[in-house]
XYZ file of C-alpha atoms in Angstrom:
780
model
C -42.465 173.686 -119.010
C -42.467 171.898 -115.739
C -42.141 168.128 -115.576
C -42.783 165.791 -112.705
C -39.798 164.739 -110.734
C -39.146 161.104 -109.893
C -40.039 161.886 -106.289
C -43.686 162.549 -106.977
C -43.927 160.012 -109.871
C -43.345 157.024 -107.760
C -43.645 155.773 -104.250
C -40.918 157.292 -102.069
C -40.683 154.327 -99.718
C -40.429 155.085 -95.889
C -41.339 158.783 -94.818
C -38.495 160.858 -93.983
C -40.072 163.940 -92.612
C -43.369 165.178 -91.267
C -44.680 165.712 -94.833
C -43.789 162.461 -95.947
C -45.430 160.899 -92.886
C -48.781 162.602 -93.879
C -48.398 161.312 -97.582
C -48.013 158.001 -95.972
C -51.072 158.110 -93.897
C -53.243 159.320 -96.822
C -52.074 156.623 -98.762
C -53.147 154.354 -95.994
C -56.632 155.858 -96.218
C -56.774 155.441 -99.905
C -56.048 151.765 -99.440
C -58.723 151.258 -97.089
C -61.072 153.104 -99.580
C -60.277 150.718 -102.180
C -60.254 147.468 -100.317
C -63.334 147.631 -98.416
C -65.759 147.761 -101.398
C -63.968 144.755 -102.839
C -64.399 142.602 -99.820
C -68.245 142.739 -100.257
C -70.123 140.494 -100.646
C -67.276 138.002 -99.670
C -67.598 139.166 -96.150
C -71.114 138.731 -96.402
C -71.194 135.180 -97.548
C -68.694 134.234 -94.536
C -70.388 136.258 -92.007
C -73.818 134.807 -92.643
C -72.122 131.272 -92.341
C -70.490 132.122 -89.122
C -73.601 133.807 -87.686
C -75.518 130.548 -88.595
C -72.785 128.591 -86.784
C -73.087 130.592 -83.581
C -76.879 130.037 -83.328
C -75.848 126.322 -83.013
C -77.983 125.088 -85.861
C -75.213 122.761 -87.156
C -75.761 120.703 -84.188
C -78.976 119.401 -85.734
C -77.856 119.161 -89.421
C -76.274 116.092 -90.752
C -72.583 116.683 -91.758
C -73.045 116.116 -95.364
C -75.499 119.004 -95.584
C -73.415 121.250 -93.689
C -70.391 120.191 -95.614
C -72.369 121.277 -98.772
C -73.270 124.521 -97.262
C -69.673 125.033 -96.304
C -68.364 124.223 -99.707
C -70.953 126.585 -101.345
C -69.845 129.595 -98.881
C -66.094 128.893 -99.738
C -66.958 128.885 -103.415
C -69.140 132.106 -103.119
C -66.508 133.828 -101.140
C -63.811 133.069 -103.371
C -65.531 133.880 -106.512
C -66.539 137.283 -105.025
C -63.101 138.056 -104.155
C -61.872 137.239 -107.381
C -64.394 139.402 -109.228
C -63.645 142.440 -106.650
C -59.939 142.288 -107.173
C -59.857 141.876 -110.613
C -58.760 145.358 -111.441
C -57.300 146.256 -108.126
C -54.324 148.463 -107.727
C -52.693 150.049 -104.700
C -52.508 153.921 -104.492
C -49.370 155.438 -105.585
C -47.719 158.353 -103.757
C -48.883 160.980 -106.106
C -52.399 159.675 -105.501
C -51.679 160.193 -101.655
C -50.447 163.766 -102.059
C -53.438 164.821 -104.286
C -55.696 163.242 -101.634
C -53.851 165.250 -98.893
C -54.187 168.564 -100.917
C -57.748 167.982 -101.502
C -58.635 167.273 -97.811
C -56.495 170.111 -96.634
C -57.860 172.685 -99.208
C -54.609 173.461 -100.971
C -54.689 175.167 -104.440
C -52.003 175.038 -106.984
C -50.832 171.528 -105.800
C -48.079 172.574 -103.523
C -47.592 169.103 -102.167
C -47.704 166.905 -105.358
C -45.600 169.361 -107.362
C -43.048 170.212 -104.716
C -40.496 168.324 -106.643
C -40.880 169.595 -109.971
C -38.238 171.787 -111.836
C -38.511 174.556 -114.465
C -37.774 173.720 -118.013
C -36.458 176.881 -120.185
C -34.627 180.235 -119.579
C -37.695 182.672 -119.794
C -37.058 185.177 -116.963
C -40.789 185.809 -116.424
C -41.490 182.214 -115.927
C -38.702 181.931 -113.656
C -40.022 184.748 -111.447
C -43.225 183.166 -111.190
C -41.843 179.730 -110.469
C -39.784 181.318 -107.768
C -42.679 182.977 -106.216
C -44.510 179.651 -106.377
C -42.020 177.810 -104.570
C -41.625 180.473 -101.857
C -45.266 179.958 -100.760
C -45.264 178.435 -97.470
C -47.077 175.129 -96.769
C -49.793 175.094 -93.837
C -48.677 174.196 -90.542
C -51.502 171.471 -90.056
C -52.754 168.986 -92.793
C -56.140 167.437 -92.782
C -56.958 164.015 -93.780
C -60.573 162.843 -94.012
C -61.465 159.562 -92.477
C -61.742 156.704 -95.056
C -64.920 156.497 -97.035
C -66.064 152.698 -97.174
C -68.116 153.055 -100.349
C -70.283 149.824 -99.567
C -73.468 151.367 -100.369
C -72.535 151.113 -104.076
C -71.727 147.421 -103.576
C -74.662 146.657 -101.151
C -77.608 148.736 -102.251
C -79.998 146.557 -100.234
C -78.252 147.220 -97.125
C -77.607 143.544 -96.350
C -74.468 144.430 -94.296
C -76.552 145.714 -91.595
C -78.641 142.576 -91.526
C -75.317 140.670 -90.986
C -74.260 142.759 -88.090
C -77.574 141.958 -86.449
C -77.392 138.201 -87.091
C -73.808 138.157 -85.652
C -74.960 139.917 -82.611
C -77.912 137.619 -82.264
C -75.631 134.316 -82.762
C -73.043 135.688 -80.121
C -75.840 136.154 -77.555
C -77.118 132.585 -78.227
C -73.689 131.106 -78.059
C -72.692 132.925 -74.832
C -69.711 130.749 -73.271
C -69.928 128.249 -75.993
C -68.590 130.539 -78.755
C -65.231 128.866 -79.416
C -66.717 125.196 -79.788
C -69.383 126.523 -82.149
C -66.975 128.363 -84.305
C -64.812 125.151 -84.502
C -67.835 122.849 -85.369
C -68.485 125.221 -88.089
C -65.554 123.943 -90.045
C -65.333 120.372 -88.464
C -67.316 117.262 -88.874
C -67.089 116.426 -85.246
C -65.442 113.106 -86.060
C -62.924 113.469 -83.229
C -65.676 114.233 -80.438
C -67.236 110.856 -81.090
C -63.902 108.851 -80.970
C -62.448 107.232 -77.826
C -58.919 106.296 -76.944
C -57.516 103.781 -74.814
C -53.691 104.193 -74.293
C -51.069 102.445 -72.052
C -47.345 101.747 -72.014
C -46.003 98.162 -71.604
C -42.623 98.256 -70.254
C -39.957 95.767 -71.361
C -40.820 92.359 -69.858
C -37.259 92.221 -68.212
C -37.873 95.345 -65.746
C -40.651 93.664 -64.120
C -42.605 96.943 -63.922
C -46.465 97.089 -64.375
C -48.146 98.808 -67.265
C -48.583 102.519 -67.208
C -52.074 103.727 -68.250
C -52.318 107.001 -69.770
C -55.470 109.239 -69.423
C -56.720 111.945 -71.566
C -55.822 115.338 -70.343
C -52.588 114.253 -68.304
C -50.255 117.285 -68.629
C -47.324 115.827 -66.464
C -44.407 114.191 -67.834
C -44.804 110.371 -68.065
C -41.363 108.518 -67.354
C -41.131 105.007 -68.944
C -37.993 102.673 -69.655
C -36.440 103.078 -72.956
C -37.948 100.378 -75.207
C -41.237 100.494 -73.786
C -44.246 99.975 -76.178
C -46.865 102.432 -76.314
C -50.208 100.808 -77.263
C -53.003 102.922 -78.790
C -56.569 101.797 -79.465
C -59.016 104.260 -81.143
C -62.808 103.401 -80.883
C -65.523 105.069 -82.717
C -63.387 106.874 -85.276
C -65.120 107.812 -88.743
C -61.597 107.750 -90.380
C -58.111 106.470 -89.842
C -56.531 108.452 -86.864
C -53.189 110.297 -87.167
C -50.316 109.894 -84.833
C -46.941 111.764 -84.181
C -44.288 110.489 -81.701
C -41.358 112.684 -82.040
C -38.449 110.916 -83.774
C -39.561 107.529 -82.881
C -40.703 105.238 -85.699
C -44.362 105.583 -85.983
C -46.446 103.067 -87.910
C -49.932 104.117 -89.322
C -53.091 103.024 -87.610
C -54.448 99.710 -88.822
C -58.121 98.728 -88.535
C -61.473 99.243 -89.977
C -65.203 99.978 -88.855
C -64.290 102.651 -86.663
C -61.785 100.280 -84.577
C -57.899 101.403 -85.074
C -54.752 100.361 -83.303
C -51.045 101.152 -83.211
C -48.055 100.137 -81.291
C -44.899 102.512 -80.941
C -41.725 101.565 -79.652
C -40.506 104.408 -77.448
C -36.753 104.483 -78.077
C -36.463 108.240 -77.362
C -38.496 110.823 -75.455
C -41.418 112.333 -77.487
C -44.543 114.489 -77.400
C -47.269 111.997 -78.624
C -50.372 113.297 -80.377
C -53.199 111.363 -81.752
C -55.926 112.931 -83.749
C -59.098 112.351 -85.575
C -60.410 114.764 -88.151
C -58.267 117.418 -86.753
C -59.259 117.012 -83.201
C -56.577 115.898 -80.632
C -58.097 112.875 -78.728
C -54.976 112.433 -76.722
C -51.501 114.049 -76.198
C -48.752 113.276 -73.612
C -45.156 114.148 -73.053
C -43.407 110.744 -72.470
C -39.687 110.692 -71.296
C -37.967 107.416 -72.374
C -35.563 106.698 -69.433
C -32.452 104.652 -70.615
C -31.487 101.578 -68.886
C -28.211 102.206 -67.056
C -25.531 99.411 -67.140
C -25.096 97.420 -63.865
C -22.643 98.247 -61.340
C -20.574 95.458 -59.514
C -17.718 95.496 -57.018
C -15.734 93.109 -54.900
C -16.350 93.853 -51.142
C -13.159 91.704 -50.266
C -10.225 90.397 -52.023
C -11.051 86.791 -53.271
C -9.633 84.281 -50.768
C -9.196 80.627 -50.027
C -11.436 78.634 -47.430
C -10.551 75.703 -45.384
C -11.469 73.366 -48.163
C -9.686 75.283 -50.794
C -12.534 76.860 -52.479
C -12.185 80.526 -53.771
C -14.492 82.915 -51.929
C -15.978 85.742 -53.874
C -17.772 88.448 -51.882
C -19.510 91.097 -53.837
C -22.297 93.482 -54.344
C -23.917 95.067 -57.166
C -27.005 96.959 -58.490
C -28.976 97.544 -61.631
C -32.056 99.533 -62.564
C -34.194 96.596 -63.377
C -32.045 93.528 -61.926
C -28.733 91.964 -62.648
C -29.234 88.882 -64.750
C -25.653 87.339 -64.505
C -22.333 87.622 -62.604
C -19.145 86.122 -63.554
C -15.578 86.109 -62.510
C -12.781 86.532 -65.153
C -9.431 85.578 -64.112
C -6.088 85.667 -65.765
C -2.599 84.596 -64.795
C -0.541 87.493 -63.692
C 2.627 88.468 -65.753
C 2.087 85.185 -68.004
C -0.091 84.346 -71.082
C -3.047 82.276 -71.084
C -6.635 82.303 -71.911
C -9.049 83.879 -69.212
C -10.751 81.716 -66.897
C -14.510 82.581 -66.760
C -16.715 81.163 -64.075
C -20.361 81.981 -63.434
C -21.362 82.949 -59.891
C -24.812 81.844 -58.779
C -27.348 84.487 -57.757
C -29.919 84.201 -54.883
C -32.766 85.848 -56.947
C -33.390 86.055 -60.553
C -32.872 89.801 -61.852
C -32.455 91.175 -58.320
C -31.966 94.806 -58.310
C -29.523 94.848 -55.458
C -27.224 91.918 -54.569
C -24.952 91.310 -51.674
C -23.566 87.726 -52.032
C -20.919 85.476 -51.003
C -20.174 82.615 -53.283
C -17.835 79.855 -53.072
C -16.369 78.248 -56.228
C -14.004 75.188 -56.618
C -11.193 76.291 -59.113
C -8.590 74.071 -57.808
C -9.151 71.786 -61.065
C -8.158 74.620 -63.211
C -4.330 74.872 -64.359
C -4.227 78.484 -62.859
C -4.595 76.981 -59.336
C -1.742 77.824 -57.284
C -0.734 80.959 -59.403
C -0.825 84.681 -58.768
C -3.630 85.902 -60.938
C -5.660 89.175 -61.743
C -9.282 88.841 -61.647
C -12.708 91.155 -61.877
C -16.318 90.612 -61.928
C -18.672 91.320 -64.754
C -22.438 91.766 -64.205
C -24.881 91.832 -67.066
C -28.329 93.039 -67.193
C -31.272 91.549 -69.044
C -30.395 93.400 -72.336
C -26.814 92.457 -72.125
C -25.258 95.714 -70.726
C -22.032 95.068 -69.113
C -20.666 96.484 -65.819
C -17.229 95.539 -64.336
C -15.497 95.754 -61.054
C -11.923 96.842 -60.334
C -9.210 94.432 -60.993
C -7.569 92.697 -58.012
C -4.441 90.408 -57.636
C -4.603 87.308 -55.510
C -3.358 83.672 -55.428
C -5.837 81.199 -56.639
C -6.269 78.267 -54.341
C -4.745 74.896 -55.152
C -5.263 71.406 -54.069
C -2.352 70.033 -52.090
C -0.962 66.811 -53.693
C 1.101 64.631 -51.404
C 2.211 62.232 -54.130
C 5.518 63.188 -55.830
C 4.476 62.055 -59.251
C 1.004 63.900 -58.859
C 2.595 67.119 -57.901
C 4.962 66.949 -60.940
C 1.970 66.244 -63.270
C 0.297 69.222 -61.978
C 3.339 71.433 -62.539
C 3.650 70.295 -66.251
C -0.362 70.897 -66.540
C 0.282 74.356 -65.236
C 3.300 75.001 -67.437
C 1.163 73.683 -70.466
C -1.548 76.149 -69.961
C 0.651 79.350 -69.444
C 3.336 79.055 -72.123
C 3.535 79.173 -75.922
C 4.975 76.705 -78.281
C 8.444 76.798 -77.029
C 7.180 76.218 -73.465
C 5.267 73.229 -74.742
C 8.381 71.568 -76.210
C 9.728 71.595 -72.603
C 6.494 69.924 -71.312
C 6.847 67.220 -73.949
C 10.281 66.530 -72.982
C 9.439 66.512 -69.310
C 6.505 64.034 -69.980
C 8.745 61.724 -71.901
C 11.320 61.920 -68.960
C 8.629 60.900 -66.473
C 7.680 57.816 -68.409
C 11.399 56.232 -68.318
C 11.568 52.894 -67.022
C 7.852 51.980 -66.764
C 8.835 48.593 -65.351
C 10.661 49.962 -62.351
C 8.583 53.109 -61.510
C 5.135 52.185 -62.612
C 4.776 48.480 -61.244
C 1.121 48.098 -60.715
C 0.516 51.489 -62.108
C 0.080 50.598 -65.687
C -2.888 52.945 -66.139
C -0.950 55.828 -64.818
C 1.827 55.157 -67.394
C -0.550 54.845 -70.252
C -2.344 58.017 -69.423
C 1.048 59.752 -69.468
C 2.181 58.439 -72.768
C -1.402 59.512 -74.071
C -0.693 62.782 -72.758
C 2.623 62.859 -74.185
C 1.204 62.132 -77.621
C -1.563 64.454 -77.012
C 0.784 67.484 -76.646
C 3.013 66.324 -79.498
C 0.156 66.275 -81.999
C -1.978 69.077 -80.616
C -2.976 71.720 -83.172
C -5.530 73.914 -81.382
C -6.252 75.214 -77.893
C -9.202 72.469 -77.693
C -6.375 69.728 -78.032
C -4.334 71.204 -75.188
C -7.492 71.426 -73.161
C -8.046 67.796 -73.568
C -4.438 66.894 -72.514
C -4.813 69.323 -69.328
C -7.987 67.252 -68.251
C -6.301 63.924 -68.744
C -3.378 65.146 -66.692
C -5.635 66.258 -63.866
C -7.463 63.069 -63.850
C -4.289 61.001 -63.528
C -3.253 63.252 -60.724
C -6.411 62.665 -58.677
C -5.836 58.789 -59.461
C -2.461 59.159 -57.585
C -3.911 61.129 -54.763
C -5.718 59.700 -51.794
C -8.821 60.937 -49.890
C -12.163 62.031 -50.985
C -12.643 65.311 -48.797
C -12.248 67.948 -51.650
C -14.339 65.839 -54.062
C -17.220 65.739 -51.408
C -16.774 69.429 -50.853
C -16.895 70.117 -54.582
C -20.183 68.119 -54.934
C -21.609 70.194 -52.087
C -20.897 73.409 -53.998
C -22.237 72.163 -57.226
C -25.325 71.058 -55.549
C -25.698 74.411 -53.706
C -25.414 76.317 -57.004
C -27.879 74.000 -58.516
C -30.500 74.685 -55.767
C -29.925 78.359 -55.688
C -30.451 78.362 -59.581
C -33.718 76.341 -59.025
C -34.865 78.650 -56.197
C -34.121 81.844 -58.510
C -35.775 80.456 -61.622
C -39.030 79.255 -59.973
C -38.537 75.622 -60.335
C -41.410 73.167 -59.051
C -41.149 72.362 -55.464
C -40.685 68.577 -56.272
C -37.293 69.437 -57.986
C -36.083 71.565 -55.260
C -37.108 69.064 -52.664
C -35.047 66.313 -54.594
C -32.074 68.729 -54.867
C -32.240 69.320 -51.158
C -32.306 65.433 -50.405
C -29.096 65.120 -52.680
C -27.599 67.947 -50.586
C -28.265 66.279 -47.426
C -26.809 62.784 -48.764
C -23.725 64.904 -49.979
C -23.285 66.474 -46.691
C -23.283 63.419 -44.877
C -20.433 62.173 -47.137
C -18.634 65.241 -46.574
C -18.753 65.090 -42.757
C -17.561 61.423 -43.134
C -14.591 62.668 -45.399
C -13.672 65.262 -42.929
C -13.626 62.747 -40.004
C -11.360 60.398 -42.014
C -9.036 63.429 -43.018
C -8.192 65.082 -39.872
C -6.500 68.560 -40.164
C -3.912 70.034 -37.615
C -6.800 72.306 -36.170
C -8.795 69.096 -35.375
C -6.109 67.901 -33.017
C -6.023 71.079 -30.936
C -8.583 71.464 -27.855
C -11.760 73.486 -28.697
C -11.505 77.312 -28.186
C -14.082 78.094 -25.292
C -15.216 81.152 -27.501
C -15.400 79.002 -30.568
C -18.806 78.674 -32.323
C -19.586 75.013 -32.652
C -22.202 73.456 -34.970
C -23.356 69.941 -34.397
C -24.984 67.488 -36.880
C -28.356 68.444 -35.407
C -27.860 72.416 -36.227
C -27.044 71.434 -39.763
C -30.066 69.233 -40.177
C -32.207 71.932 -38.601
C -31.152 74.426 -41.024
C -31.691 72.094 -43.943
C -35.307 71.419 -42.548
C -35.770 75.212 -42.342
C -34.662 75.796 -45.908
C -37.002 73.295 -47.168
C -39.949 74.780 -45.153
C -39.186 78.295 -46.382
C -38.914 77.078 -49.926
C -42.451 75.283 -49.370
C -43.898 78.383 -47.979
C -42.961 80.498 -50.983
C -40.085 82.397 -49.185
C -37.494 81.238 -51.847
C -35.150 84.287 -51.376
C -34.721 83.686 -47.812
C -34.179 80.055 -48.480
C -31.278 80.908 -50.921
C -29.856 83.285 -48.406
C -30.032 80.622 -45.600
C -28.537 78.006 -47.961
C -25.522 80.412 -48.569
C -25.212 80.994 -45.100
C -24.967 77.081 -44.463
C -22.268 76.622 -47.219
C -20.180 79.412 -45.760
C -20.223 77.583 -42.511
C -19.380 74.272 -44.254
C -16.422 75.884 -46.069
C -14.835 77.132 -42.842
C -15.682 74.335 -40.578
C -13.477 71.563 -39.355
C -13.602 68.778 -37.016
C -12.624 69.186 -33.315
C -12.031 67.022 -30.236
C -14.254 69.261 -28.296
C -13.627 69.808 -24.469
C -13.775 67.298 -21.575
C -15.899 67.894 -18.324
C -19.430 69.167 -18.183
C -21.031 69.217 -21.613
C -22.472 72.615 -20.992
C -20.086 73.968 -18.501
C -22.953 74.911 -16.433
C -23.546 74.602 -12.716
C -26.535 72.505 -11.438
C -28.045 75.741 -10.263
C -28.201 77.015 -13.733
C -29.461 73.758 -15.118
C -32.400 73.923 -12.795
C -33.055 77.611 -13.788
C -32.922 76.478 -17.527
C -35.224 73.682 -16.788
C -37.696 76.137 -15.361
C -37.211 78.578 -18.202
C -38.157 75.777 -20.648
C -41.325 75.087 -18.562
C -42.098 78.711 -18.614
C -41.756 78.684 -22.411
C -44.123 75.740 -22.809
C -46.641 77.616 -20.420
C -46.503 80.750 -22.565
C -47.103 78.789 -25.710
C -50.073 77.259 -24.284
C -51.332 80.285 -22.890
C -50.984 81.869 -26.495
C -52.691 79.055 -28.050
C -55.746 79.309 -25.416
C -55.957 83.088 -26.370
C -56.286 82.185 -30.083
C -59.235 79.818 -29.167
C -60.838 82.455 -27.057
C -60.753 85.068 -29.891
C -62.187 82.412 -32.398
C -64.887 81.702 -29.789
C -65.624 85.330 -29.782
C -65.782 85.616 -33.589
C -68.243 82.735 -33.772
C -65.781 80.611 -35.299
C -65.202 77.865 -32.460
C -63.522 74.555 -32.935
C -65.991 71.864 -31.655
C -63.135 69.859 -30.004
C -62.681 72.836 -27.480
C -66.051 72.121 -25.749
C -67.271 75.776 -25.863
C -66.675 78.391 -23.414
C -66.739 75.718 -20.460
C -64.208 73.530 -22.186
C -61.740 76.702 -22.533
C -62.364 77.352 -18.809
C -61.249 73.962 -17.906
C -58.147 74.542 -20.114
C -57.501 77.815 -18.416
C -57.768 76.058 -14.853
C -55.317 73.467 -15.941
C -52.756 75.991 -17.122
C -53.192 77.780 -13.609
C -52.359 74.629 -11.951
C -49.233 74.084 -13.821
C -48.133 77.489 -13.095
C -48.675 76.910 -9.545
C -46.435 73.807 -9.851
C -43.572 75.839 -11.308
C -43.726 78.346 -8.616
C -42.153 76.146 -6.098
C -38.831 77.144 -5.119
C -39.043 80.445 -6.858
C -38.543 83.698 -5.233
C -37.781 87.250 -6.189
C -39.243 89.414 -8.979
C -39.697 86.300 -11.256
C -42.047 84.827 -8.670
C -44.010 87.893 -8.292
C -44.601 88.262 -11.931
C -45.681 84.450 -12.000
C -48.180 85.163 -9.300
C -49.626 87.933 -11.342
C -49.895 85.677 -14.189
C -51.780 83.068 -11.794
C -54.205 85.739 -10.770
C -54.884 86.869 -14.404
C -55.414 83.221 -15.364
C -58.022 82.982 -12.526
C -59.718 86.059 -13.973
C -59.966 84.608 -17.464
C -61.238 81.258 -15.777
C -64.133 83.253 -14.221
C -65.026 85.112 -17.290
C -64.835 82.017 -19.498
C -67.371 80.446 -17.070
C -69.625 83.387 -17.550
C -69.129 83.112 -21.535
C -67.740 86.721 -21.318
C -65.042 86.301 -24.128
C -64.040 89.798 -24.198
C -63.122 90.209 -20.528
C -61.587 86.630 -20.792
C -59.365 87.606 -23.683
C -58.087 90.690 -21.798
C -57.228 88.771 -18.718
C -55.417 86.057 -20.815
C -53.368 88.997 -22.497
C -52.338 90.143 -19.048
C -51.453 86.722 -18.025
C -49.266 86.345 -21.041
C -47.483 89.544 -20.455
C -46.841 88.693 -16.707
C -45.455 85.256 -17.954
C -43.219 87.114 -20.400
C -41.826 89.612 -17.928
C -41.385 86.582 -15.386
C -39.406 84.566 -17.940
C -37.141 87.732 -18.585
C -36.555 88.009 -14.672
C -35.637 84.368 -14.662
C -33.332 84.483 -17.701
C -31.515 87.439 -16.270
C -30.834 85.275 -13.154
C -29.564 82.252 -15.358
C -27.290 84.768 -17.299
C -25.894 86.187 -14.267
C -25.112 82.718 -12.716
C -23.609 81.254 -16.012
C -20.059 80.015 -15.912
C -18.888 79.902 -19.596
C -22.192 78.574 -20.795
C -22.856 78.224 -24.531
C -26.431 77.883 -24.241
C -29.186 80.398 -24.046
C -31.517 80.843 -21.070
C -33.868 78.186 -22.602
C -30.964 75.501 -22.931
C -30.434 75.818 -26.621
C -26.999 76.028 -28.224
C -25.876 79.366 -29.904
C -27.532 79.855 -33.352
C -25.510 78.363 -35.967
C -26.202 81.605 -37.973
C -24.449 83.660 -35.539
C -25.246 87.297 -36.158
C -25.644 87.065 -40.051
C -28.995 88.868 -39.646
C -31.107 86.293 -41.559
C -34.300 85.737 -39.503
C -35.870 82.461 -39.657
C -39.627 82.457 -39.475
C -41.501 80.401 -36.690
C -43.598 77.573 -37.270
C -46.702 79.500 -37.154
C -45.373 81.901 -39.830
C -44.403 79.087 -42.025
C -47.978 77.363 -41.479
C -49.561 80.665 -42.362
C -47.641 81.201 -45.513
C -48.249 77.682 -46.547
C -51.978 78.309 -46.020
C -51.968 81.690 -48.162
C -49.962 79.725 -51.029
C -52.618 76.917 -51.221
C -55.507 79.380 -51.017
C -53.799 81.293 -53.967
C -53.348 78.164 -56.047
C -56.893 77.040 -55.327
C -58.509 80.166 -56.499
C -55.921 80.373 -59.431
C -57.278 77.050 -60.480
C -61.072 77.845 -60.660
C -61.842 78.907 -64.045
C -64.971 80.427 -63.307
C -63.259 83.412 -61.917
C -62.824 86.592 -63.929
C -59.695 86.634 -66.165
C -58.609 89.631 -64.719
C -58.523 88.095 -61.204
C -57.035 84.922 -62.386
C -54.110 86.953 -64.074
C -53.605 88.874 -60.809
C -53.576 85.389 -58.957
C -50.788 84.136 -61.458
C -48.515 87.181 -60.915
C -48.939 86.601 -57.181
C -47.926 83.065 -57.513
C -44.846 83.976 -59.636
C -43.528 85.710 -56.622
C -43.424 82.141 -54.837
């Protein structure tokens, strides 16, 4: 008898031909028919809850009641699904073949039994079986649509009520459908919470904080190591936080107020959420702090006073903290010589500096050395310059014994134990016959014997360093003159003043240091006069730049005024420029003859120019008074408009006196200025301040143009003059590029600084304003 083959007894897997595809489709239809009835009433429970949410009724129901209804819906849905699928089984391929035969109206099961085979040898049965197999299958198969069968599970027809309820809910929700669906499963805790977020960069960067706003989609760039501050308000439960691979502490707090701080060591996508709601998210990029760069702009060299000149420039993302020079003897052993180089400004992002350091007291002085610069930023990152070779300046000793002592000191610093034995023998030899060679110099003899004993008993580098210092002091005793010592004192004071300016030291400290610097400079000048150099015996070069005591004092006064006005960076630059001048300065005999090298004609022109300058200053001052009168802020001492008219008349008379003996374009401009002054006087008499101010501006412009013409005449007639058209000597700053503010600018800066300090001291001002004022004052 026939039996079922494995092909129809079990699923066949993926369809391989057209019939198999139809069987697979029939199987899918059977699956739908078996699934749909079992999903009811679970779909009904969930659907009615969603329809209720779409109507917006949950906005008026307290969360505990909504949570109870949601829990009941989930429970009912789960129980109904468990009951419906208790005896569920997926349809087999044989079931699908039978469904295909029924829907297509095929008799004798040609599809489901197509894989059967005959059992036995009966010839009649074989003939019938062959006839049955020869019957052709129809060209088309028919598969009826799936029958849901929900009527049996929902005899009351509640499914239609559900469709109506969903339709009504969608109409009521309109564009708020998504928000209402989310609210159906959420307590709304995140909607009531607010978030304050900001990033504090590391203090050494000097950057302001960065505020983060909810909804910012761009990348926020902050320095690496910044602190992300998060403050959540009105949260019913502890918020959640993710920040990439950064270490994220949990939020701390209670009663709806929570806080957290995250150190941003790496870039991260930050997300803050409450009850599943994201109340803030940002993409933050942690920008690493790069190491500083430093380079020598010139090979270190010696100045006239044997100081070592270091010219360098460097830069860093947030400011260079320290710069130092590291020097080692070339081709010899020895510990590195490390010296700090002062900076004109604390944590300057860009530095271009020339520094003078006295290294003549070091044992390496006079040797060929190799050196480089090292710059560090606030977090200790190191940047180095390329290494250069140069000869370290050395003090010239004229006393033979002093030179011998310095040679042994140098040998002691650059050799090993074997070399120290040679130094020991040499020191012993230098102290032979003290009664003959050290008559009246017992202290020198004792110092050398102490040095001998020190080398003999030395057990560490510190012991050797003490001997080196003793030998240096002994050599200085033998040498005469105090010029180099005075120069060294000046350099030390300059470094101290620069450090005080950069660190924001009190003005009293800076004034005291400047006073000491002034006194040291006078001693330095005296020492230069007492120790003339070969250059000082030669006549003065006509093209040489000369600096007198008055120029130096003027620069010192300007440095003091700049520091008092708050412009400490420019004061430091000016001090460095003054120190550079002193390093390369030497005394000179000057030149004989006329002090200025000018003709009597040029002197007369210069005198007129000086008077013109005074007139312009008075006219500018009168213009300021007129402007204040126009603004309703007059000075009672001016006497009102009539008083100003009288002052304008006096200026016009002074101008007429200056016109005597003048001709050419300069005289023409002066007459224009006189006419404008007359117009200004008439307007002031009528109390017409607007026209008076306009006429005074015209007079000032004409005076300026006339002065320029007169200056050109003086320039054309000069004979080797070293003075400018106003009779002033060449600026001691030369073309340094440093701009010295005028007296008006300095006075205005002092007024602003005093006003800032006054407001900062008023405790009744808001704390935020006083903090802002404090930040402004730090810049001064």
